[in-house]
Short mmCIF file of C-alpha atoms in Angstrom, two decimals:
data_model
loop_
_atom_site.label_atom_id
_atom_site.label_comp_id
_atom_site.label_asym_id
_atom_site.label_seq_id
_atom_site.Cartn_x
_atom_site.Cartn_y
_atom_site.Cartn_z
CA MET A 23 -37.88 40.70 355.61
CA SER A 24 -41.62 40.17 355.25
CA PRO A 25 -43.05 37.56 352.89
CA ARG A 26 -43.53 38.82 349.36
CA THR A 27 -46.80 38.67 347.51
CA THR A 28 -47.44 38.79 343.79
CA ASN A 29 -50.33 38.60 341.37
CA GLU A 30 -48.57 35.80 339.54
CA SER A 31 -49.61 32.21 340.23
CA VAL A 32 -46.46 31.48 342.21
CA PRO A 33 -46.34 29.60 345.54
CA MET A 34 -45.19 31.74 348.45
CA ASP A 35 -41.98 29.72 348.76
CA TRP A 36 -40.81 31.02 345.40
CA ASN A 37 -41.23 34.60 346.61
CA ASP A 38 -38.61 34.38 349.39
CA ILE A 39 -35.48 35.98 347.91
CA VAL A 40 -32.25 34.86 349.59
CA THR A 41 -28.91 36.66 349.35
CA VAL A 42 -25.83 34.42 349.32
CA VAL A 43 -22.61 36.25 350.25
CA VAL A 44 -19.52 34.31 349.16
CA GLY A 45 -15.97 35.24 350.18
CA GLU A 46 -15.01 38.29 352.21
CA GLY A 47 -13.20 41.59 351.86
CA PRO A 48 -12.36 42.69 348.30
CA ASP A 49 -13.19 39.21 346.98
CA GLU A 50 -16.73 39.20 348.40
CA ARG A 51 -19.47 38.38 345.88
CA LYS A 52 -23.23 38.60 346.37
CA PHE A 53 -25.82 36.49 344.59
CA THR A 54 -29.58 36.30 344.86
CA ALA A 55 -31.80 33.25 344.41
CA HIS A 56 -35.24 32.03 345.35
CA ALA A 57 -35.41 30.07 348.60
CA SER A 58 -37.09 27.11 346.93
CA ALA A 59 -34.10 26.69 344.59
CA LEU A 60 -31.58 26.80 347.42
CA LYS A 61 -33.60 24.36 349.51
CA ARG A 62 -32.87 21.67 346.92
CA ILE A 63 -29.30 21.68 348.27
CA ASP A 64 -29.04 20.06 351.72
CA PHE A 65 -26.69 22.69 353.18
CA PHE A 66 -28.90 25.62 352.21
CA LYS A 67 -32.03 23.72 353.19
CA ALA A 68 -30.63 23.26 356.71
CA CYS A 69 -29.77 26.97 356.94
CA LEU A 70 -33.17 28.15 355.78
CA ASN A 71 -35.20 25.69 357.83
CA ALA A 72 -33.35 26.35 361.08
CA ASN A 73 -34.36 29.03 363.56
CA ILE A 74 -31.12 30.94 363.09
CA ARG A 75 -30.13 34.34 361.76
CA GLU A 76 -29.73 33.11 358.18
CA ALA A 77 -33.32 31.89 358.09
CA ASN A 78 -34.71 35.06 359.62
CA ASP A 79 -32.62 37.52 357.59
CA LEU A 80 -32.61 35.45 354.37
CA VAL A 81 -28.86 36.06 354.07
CA ILE A 82 -26.40 33.14 353.95
CA ARG A 83 -22.68 33.91 354.32
CA LEU A 84 -19.88 31.68 353.01
CA PRO A 85 -16.74 33.70 353.86
CA GLU A 86 -14.25 30.92 353.13
CA ASP A 87 -15.53 30.04 349.65
CA ASP A 88 -14.73 31.39 346.17
CA GLY A 89 -17.56 33.31 344.55
CA ASP A 90 -16.47 32.54 341.00
CA VAL A 91 -16.41 28.81 341.67
CA PHE A 92 -19.74 28.97 343.48
CA ILE A 93 -21.64 30.54 340.61
CA ALA A 94 -19.78 29.16 337.59
CA GLN A 95 -21.58 25.83 337.76
CA PHE A 96 -24.88 27.66 337.22
CA ARG A 97 -24.01 30.53 334.90
CA ASP A 98 -21.67 28.85 332.43
CA GLU A 99 -24.16 26.08 331.76
CA ILE A 100 -27.03 28.51 331.31
CA ILE A 101 -25.02 30.63 328.85
CA LYS A 102 -24.57 27.47 326.75
CA ARG A 103 -28.28 26.64 327.00
CA THR A 104 -29.20 30.17 325.95
CA ALA A 105 -26.90 29.87 322.93
CA VAL A 106 -28.54 26.56 321.97
CA TYR A 107 -31.97 28.16 322.29
CA ALA A 108 -30.97 31.15 320.12
CA LEU A 109 -29.51 28.88 317.42
CA ALA A 110 -32.60 26.66 317.43
CA ARG A 111 -34.80 29.74 317.00
CA LYS A 112 -32.64 30.95 314.12
CA LEU A 113 -32.88 27.56 312.39
CA CYS A 114 -36.64 27.30 313.10
CA ALA A 115 -35.95 24.06 314.97
CA GLU A 116 -39.13 24.28 316.99
CA LYS A 117 -38.82 21.18 319.16
CA ALA A 118 -35.20 21.96 320.00
CA SER A 119 -36.03 25.55 320.95
CA ASN A 120 -38.96 24.44 323.12
CA ASP A 121 -36.80 21.84 324.85
CA ALA A 122 -34.09 24.43 325.51
CA PHE A 123 -36.68 26.89 326.77
CA ASP A 124 -37.94 24.30 329.28
CA ILE A 125 -34.50 24.18 330.92
CA LEU A 126 -34.09 27.97 330.89
CA HIS A 127 -37.61 28.46 332.25
CA GLU A 128 -36.96 26.18 335.23
CA HIS A 129 -33.62 27.86 335.94
CA PHE A 130 -34.80 31.46 335.74
CA LEU A 131 -37.81 30.85 337.95
CA SER A 132 -35.23 30.18 340.65
CA TRP A 133 -32.17 32.27 339.76
CA PHE A 134 -31.98 35.85 338.51
CA TYR A 135 -30.26 36.22 335.15
CA ASN A 136 -26.93 38.06 335.14
CA ALA A 137 -25.49 40.60 332.69
CA ASP A 138 -23.90 38.02 330.37
CA GLN A 139 -27.13 36.08 330.03
CA LEU A 140 -29.19 39.20 329.43
CA CYS A 141 -26.71 40.52 326.85
CA MET A 142 -26.91 37.23 324.95
CA VAL A 143 -30.68 37.64 324.74
CA PHE A 144 -30.29 41.24 323.54
CA GLU A 145 -27.71 40.30 320.91
CA THR A 146 -29.22 37.09 319.51
CA LEU A 147 -33.00 37.50 319.86
CA ASP A 148 -35.58 40.19 319.18
CA SER A 149 -38.10 41.65 321.60
CA SER A 150 -40.94 39.47 320.26
CA ASP A 151 -39.11 36.26 321.20
CA PRO A 152 -40.66 34.22 324.04
CA LEU A 153 -37.43 34.18 326.08
CA TRP A 154 -37.06 37.97 325.79
CA GLN A 155 -40.71 38.39 326.82
CA PHE A 156 -40.25 35.95 329.69
CA PHE A 157 -37.29 37.99 330.96
CA THR A 158 -39.43 41.12 330.68
CA ARG A 159 -42.20 39.54 332.76
CA MET A 160 -39.75 38.29 335.37
CA THR A 161 -38.16 41.72 335.61
CA ALA A 162 -41.56 43.40 335.87
CA MET A 163 -42.49 41.11 338.77
CA HIS A 164 -39.26 41.76 340.68
CA VAL A 165 -39.30 45.52 340.08
CA LYS A 166 -42.87 45.64 341.37
CA GLU A 167 -41.98 43.65 344.49
CA GLU A 168 -38.55 45.11 345.26
CA GLY A 169 -38.51 48.53 343.60
CA LEU A 170 -36.27 49.55 340.69
CA ASN A 171 -33.29 50.68 342.77
CA LYS A 172 -33.09 47.40 344.67
CA PHE A 173 -33.52 45.36 341.50
CA VAL A 174 -30.70 47.05 339.54
CA THR A 175 -28.31 46.49 342.46
CA SER A 176 -29.43 42.93 343.25
CA ASP A 177 -26.67 41.51 341.03
CA GLU A 178 -23.35 43.30 340.80
CA THR A 179 -23.04 42.45 337.09
CA TYR A 180 -26.01 44.71 336.28
CA LEU A 181 -23.74 47.72 336.91
CA LEU A 182 -21.90 46.77 333.72
CA LEU A 183 -25.09 47.43 331.75
CA SER A 184 -25.93 50.85 333.17
CA ASP A 185 -24.78 52.76 330.06
CA ARG A 186 -26.32 50.40 327.50
CA ALA A 187 -29.33 51.82 325.68
CA ASP A 188 -30.84 48.36 325.11
CA TYR A 189 -30.72 47.62 328.85
CA LEU A 190 -32.35 50.93 329.77
CA LYS A 191 -35.04 50.36 327.13
CA PHE A 192 -35.57 46.86 328.52
CA LEU A 193 -36.10 48.24 332.05
CA VAL A 194 -38.63 50.79 330.79
CA GLU A 195 -40.52 48.06 328.93
CA ALA A 196 -40.45 45.86 332.03
CA MET A 197 -41.90 48.62 334.21
CA ALA A 198 -44.68 49.15 331.66
CA GLU A 199 -45.35 45.42 331.47
CA ASP A 200 -47.38 45.39 334.68
CA LEU A 201 -49.99 47.62 333.04
CA LYS A 202 -50.64 45.16 330.22
CA PRO A 203 -53.19 42.32 330.35
CA LYS A 204 -51.53 38.99 331.14
CA THR A 205 -52.06 36.37 328.44
CA ARG A 206 -49.48 33.88 329.73
CA VAL A 207 -48.98 32.59 333.25
CA LEU A 208 -45.36 33.02 334.29
CA ARG A 209 -44.88 29.50 335.67
CA ASP A 210 -46.74 27.73 332.85
CA VAL A 211 -43.89 26.69 330.58
CA CYS A 212 -46.22 25.47 327.83
CA ALA A 213 -47.69 28.96 327.52
CA TRP A 214 -44.26 30.18 326.38
CA HIS A 215 -43.67 27.50 323.74
CA THR A 216 -43.92 28.02 319.99
CA HIS A 217 -46.11 25.50 318.17
CA ILE A 218 -46.31 25.81 314.41
CA THR A 219 -44.94 22.46 313.27
CA THR A 220 -45.05 20.65 316.62
CA THR A 221 -47.95 19.32 318.67
CA VAL A 222 -49.29 21.78 321.22
CA CYS A 223 -48.35 20.64 324.73
CA LYS A 224 -50.81 20.56 327.59
CA SER A 225 -50.85 23.70 329.68
CA THR A 226 -49.81 23.25 333.29
CA SER A 227 -52.18 25.98 334.42
CA ALA A 228 -55.88 26.53 334.03
CA ASN A 229 -55.36 30.31 334.07
#
């Protein structure tokens, strides 16, 4: 797999997409994540830095492990964080929503959202919300790099959304996003904050 390039201000390391295959046979589960996120874990760092098949193919196989256990530590916590963010937005608790967004921003720069997380955004926020718009930008970037067909099959949970009108509308909006002028840098978390009653934070990007 050749290195990916993007117009976003993202280091090349973030553009290496790794597939983690957990379990085998009917219990096999596939997950995708950015290489830089996996490299924070010593085991994955060793796999990706070594001159072995996993590093070259960007596929790591864990046939003896349980996929549900593997991913639960990430997804359950993020569902809770998304719920906190949505409640803070509803209550106009600006600092709390910005703090929650910081955690979600860091997570989703490394891990693709799954169906449950996306549905929570659809059901608790509107399309003008920063988190919804951030998801749209992330999706636009991945669709541009990978193609729509590969994106919609990159996480098996997306298949559960295939007949939802809000998901199909979201994909259309994401594909159109690339044609719009960019007013916020994807990796600049401060650019996605809301500041009406709180002090504006310092942007992490000059762009």
